[in-house]
PDB file of C-alpha atoms in Angstrom:
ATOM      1  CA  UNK Z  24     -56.034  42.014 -24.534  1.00 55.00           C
ATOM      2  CA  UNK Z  25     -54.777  39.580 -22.214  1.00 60.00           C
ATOM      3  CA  UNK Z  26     -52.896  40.855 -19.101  1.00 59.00           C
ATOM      4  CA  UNK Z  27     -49.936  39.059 -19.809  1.00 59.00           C
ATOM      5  CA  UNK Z  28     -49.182  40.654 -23.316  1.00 62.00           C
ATOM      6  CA  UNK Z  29     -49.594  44.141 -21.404  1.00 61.00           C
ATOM      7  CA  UNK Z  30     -46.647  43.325 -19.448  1.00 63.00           C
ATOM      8  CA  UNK Z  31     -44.494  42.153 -22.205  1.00 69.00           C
ATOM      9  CA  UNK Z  32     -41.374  44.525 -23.316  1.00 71.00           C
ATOM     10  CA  UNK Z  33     -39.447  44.624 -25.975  1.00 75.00           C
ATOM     11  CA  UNK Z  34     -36.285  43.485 -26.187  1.00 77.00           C
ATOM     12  CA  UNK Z  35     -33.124  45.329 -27.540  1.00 77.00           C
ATOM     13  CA  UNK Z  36     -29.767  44.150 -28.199  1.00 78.00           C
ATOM     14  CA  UNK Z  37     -27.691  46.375 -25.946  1.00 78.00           C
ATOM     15  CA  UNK Z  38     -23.911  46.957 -24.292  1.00 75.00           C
ATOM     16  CA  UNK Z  39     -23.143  48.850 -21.333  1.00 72.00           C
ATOM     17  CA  UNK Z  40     -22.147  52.285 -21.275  1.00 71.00           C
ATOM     18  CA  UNK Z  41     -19.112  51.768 -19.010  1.00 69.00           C
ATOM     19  CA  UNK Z  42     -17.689  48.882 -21.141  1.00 70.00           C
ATOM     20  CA  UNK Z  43     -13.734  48.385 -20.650  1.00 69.00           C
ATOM     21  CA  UNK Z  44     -13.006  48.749 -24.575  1.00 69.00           C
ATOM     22  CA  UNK Z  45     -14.474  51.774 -24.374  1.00 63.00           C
ATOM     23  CA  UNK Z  46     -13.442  53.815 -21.352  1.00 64.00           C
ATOM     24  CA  UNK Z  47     -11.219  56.387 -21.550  1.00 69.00           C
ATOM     25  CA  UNK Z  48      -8.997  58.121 -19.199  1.00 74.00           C
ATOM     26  CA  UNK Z  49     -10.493  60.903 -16.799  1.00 78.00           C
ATOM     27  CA  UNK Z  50      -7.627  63.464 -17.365  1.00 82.00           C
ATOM     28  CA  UNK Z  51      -6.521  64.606 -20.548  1.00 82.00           C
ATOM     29  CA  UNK Z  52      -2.645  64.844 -21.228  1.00 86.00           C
ATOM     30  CA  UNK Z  53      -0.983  67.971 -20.490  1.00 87.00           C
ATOM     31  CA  UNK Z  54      -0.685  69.942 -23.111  1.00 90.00           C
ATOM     32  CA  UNK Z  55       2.404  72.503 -22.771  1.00 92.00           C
ATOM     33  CA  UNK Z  56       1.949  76.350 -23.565  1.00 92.00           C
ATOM     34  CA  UNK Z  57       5.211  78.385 -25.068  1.00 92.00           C
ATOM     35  CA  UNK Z  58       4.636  82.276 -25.076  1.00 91.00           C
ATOM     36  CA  UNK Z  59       4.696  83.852 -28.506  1.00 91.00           C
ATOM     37  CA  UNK Z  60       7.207  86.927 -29.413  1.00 90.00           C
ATOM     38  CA  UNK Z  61       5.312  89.805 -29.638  1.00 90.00           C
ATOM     39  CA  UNK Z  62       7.076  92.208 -32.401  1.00 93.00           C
ATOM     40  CA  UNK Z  63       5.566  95.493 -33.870  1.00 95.00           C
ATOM     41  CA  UNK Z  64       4.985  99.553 -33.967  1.00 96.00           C
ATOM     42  CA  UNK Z  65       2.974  99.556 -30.607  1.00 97.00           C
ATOM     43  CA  UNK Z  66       5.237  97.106 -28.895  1.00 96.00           C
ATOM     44  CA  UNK Z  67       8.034  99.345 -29.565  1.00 96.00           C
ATOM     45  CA  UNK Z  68       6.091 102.204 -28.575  1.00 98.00           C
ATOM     46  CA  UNK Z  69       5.545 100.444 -25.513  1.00 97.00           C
ATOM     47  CA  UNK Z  70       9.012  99.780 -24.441  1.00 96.00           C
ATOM     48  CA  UNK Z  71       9.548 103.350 -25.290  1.00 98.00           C
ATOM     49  CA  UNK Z  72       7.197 104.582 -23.020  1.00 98.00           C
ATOM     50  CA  UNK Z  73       8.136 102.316 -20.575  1.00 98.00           C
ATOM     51  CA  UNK Z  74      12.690 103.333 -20.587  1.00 98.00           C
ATOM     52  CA  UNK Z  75      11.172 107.126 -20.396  1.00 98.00           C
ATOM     53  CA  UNK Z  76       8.880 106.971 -17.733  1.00 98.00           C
ATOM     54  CA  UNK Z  77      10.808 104.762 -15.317  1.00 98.00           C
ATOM     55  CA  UNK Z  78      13.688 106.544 -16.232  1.00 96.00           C
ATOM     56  CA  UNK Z  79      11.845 110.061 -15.012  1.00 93.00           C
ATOM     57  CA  UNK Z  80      10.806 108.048 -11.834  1.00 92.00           C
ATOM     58  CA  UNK Z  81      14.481 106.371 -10.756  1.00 95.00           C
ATOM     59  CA  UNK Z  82      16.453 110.347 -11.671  1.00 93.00           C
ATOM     60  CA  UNK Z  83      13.861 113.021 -10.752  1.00 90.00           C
ATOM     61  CA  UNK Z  84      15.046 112.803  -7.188  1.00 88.00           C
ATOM     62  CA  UNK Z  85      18.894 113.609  -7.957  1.00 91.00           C
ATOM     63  CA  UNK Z  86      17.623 116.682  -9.998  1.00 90.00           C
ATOM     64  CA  UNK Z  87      18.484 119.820  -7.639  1.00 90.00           C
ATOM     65  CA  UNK Z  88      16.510 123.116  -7.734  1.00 86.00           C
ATOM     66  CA  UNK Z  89      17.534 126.203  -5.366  1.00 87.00           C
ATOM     67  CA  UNK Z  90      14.627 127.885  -3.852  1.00 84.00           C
ATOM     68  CA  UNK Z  91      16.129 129.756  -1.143  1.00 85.00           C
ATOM     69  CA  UNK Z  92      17.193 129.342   2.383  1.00 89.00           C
ATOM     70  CA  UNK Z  93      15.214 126.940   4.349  1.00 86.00           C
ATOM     71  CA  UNK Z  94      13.373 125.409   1.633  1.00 83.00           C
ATOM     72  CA  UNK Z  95      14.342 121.811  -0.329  1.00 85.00           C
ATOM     73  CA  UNK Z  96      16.846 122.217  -3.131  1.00 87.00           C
ATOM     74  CA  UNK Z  97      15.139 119.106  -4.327  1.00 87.00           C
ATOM     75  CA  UNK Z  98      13.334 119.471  -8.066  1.00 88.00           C
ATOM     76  CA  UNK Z  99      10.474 117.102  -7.343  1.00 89.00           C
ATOM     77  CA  UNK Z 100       9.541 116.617  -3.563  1.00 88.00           C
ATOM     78  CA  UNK Z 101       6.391 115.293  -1.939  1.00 89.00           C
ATOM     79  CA  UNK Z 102       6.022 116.047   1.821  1.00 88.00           C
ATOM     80  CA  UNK Z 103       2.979 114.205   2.944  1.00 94.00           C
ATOM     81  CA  UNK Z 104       3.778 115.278   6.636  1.00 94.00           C
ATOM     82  CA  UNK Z 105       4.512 118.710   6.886  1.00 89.00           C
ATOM     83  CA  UNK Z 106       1.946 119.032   3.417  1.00 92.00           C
ATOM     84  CA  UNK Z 107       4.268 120.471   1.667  1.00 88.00           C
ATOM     85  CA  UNK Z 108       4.550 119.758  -2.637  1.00 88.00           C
ATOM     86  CA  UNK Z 109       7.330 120.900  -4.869  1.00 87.00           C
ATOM     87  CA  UNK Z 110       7.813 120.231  -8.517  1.00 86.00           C
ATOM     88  CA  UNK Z 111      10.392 122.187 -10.344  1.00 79.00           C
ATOM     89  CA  UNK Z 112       8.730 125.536  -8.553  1.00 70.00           C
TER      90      UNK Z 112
END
C-alpha cells in the first residue's frame, strides 16, 4: 500500500446545506387564535353559581339585624380591629 492511495478520499457529489432555493424563512406566519363558545349543563351551573354568590357578596351588607343597644344592626359584620364577628347572630 502506497502512501499516496492512503490519503486518497472519496468523492461525493454534494450541495450545500444553506443553498438559496432552499432556505426558508426564520419565523413562521402568525397564525390567529378565536376563542370557542363554551355551551353546556356545567357552564350553566357555573354562571349560576357565579349571579348567587356575588349577589350574596354585593347585598349582605344592606341586610339589617337588631341586636340591642350598642351593638351593629348590621347582619354580616367583620371587625378585624376591635375583633369583633357577627353573622346573622
Amino acid at each position: 500500500m502506497d502512501v499516496l492511495e492512503q490519503t486518497r478520499h472519496e468523492q461525493f457529489d454534494v450541495e450545500p446545506v444553506n443553498k438559496r432555493e432552499k432556505q426558508q424563512p426564520l419565523y413562521a406566519a402568525r397564525k390567529k387564535i378565536h376563542p370557542k363558545r363554551a355551551e353546556g349543563t356545567f357552564r350553566k351551573l357555573k354562571w349560576l353559581v357565579m349571579f348567587v354568590t356575588l349577589g350574596i357578596y354585593y347585598l349582605t351588607p344592606w341586610i339589617r339585624w337588631d341586636r340591642g343597644p350598642y351593638a351593629p344592626d348590621q347582619a354580616v359584620l367583620i371587625d378585624l380591629l376591635h375583633r369583633r364577628f357577627y353573622f346573622f347572630f
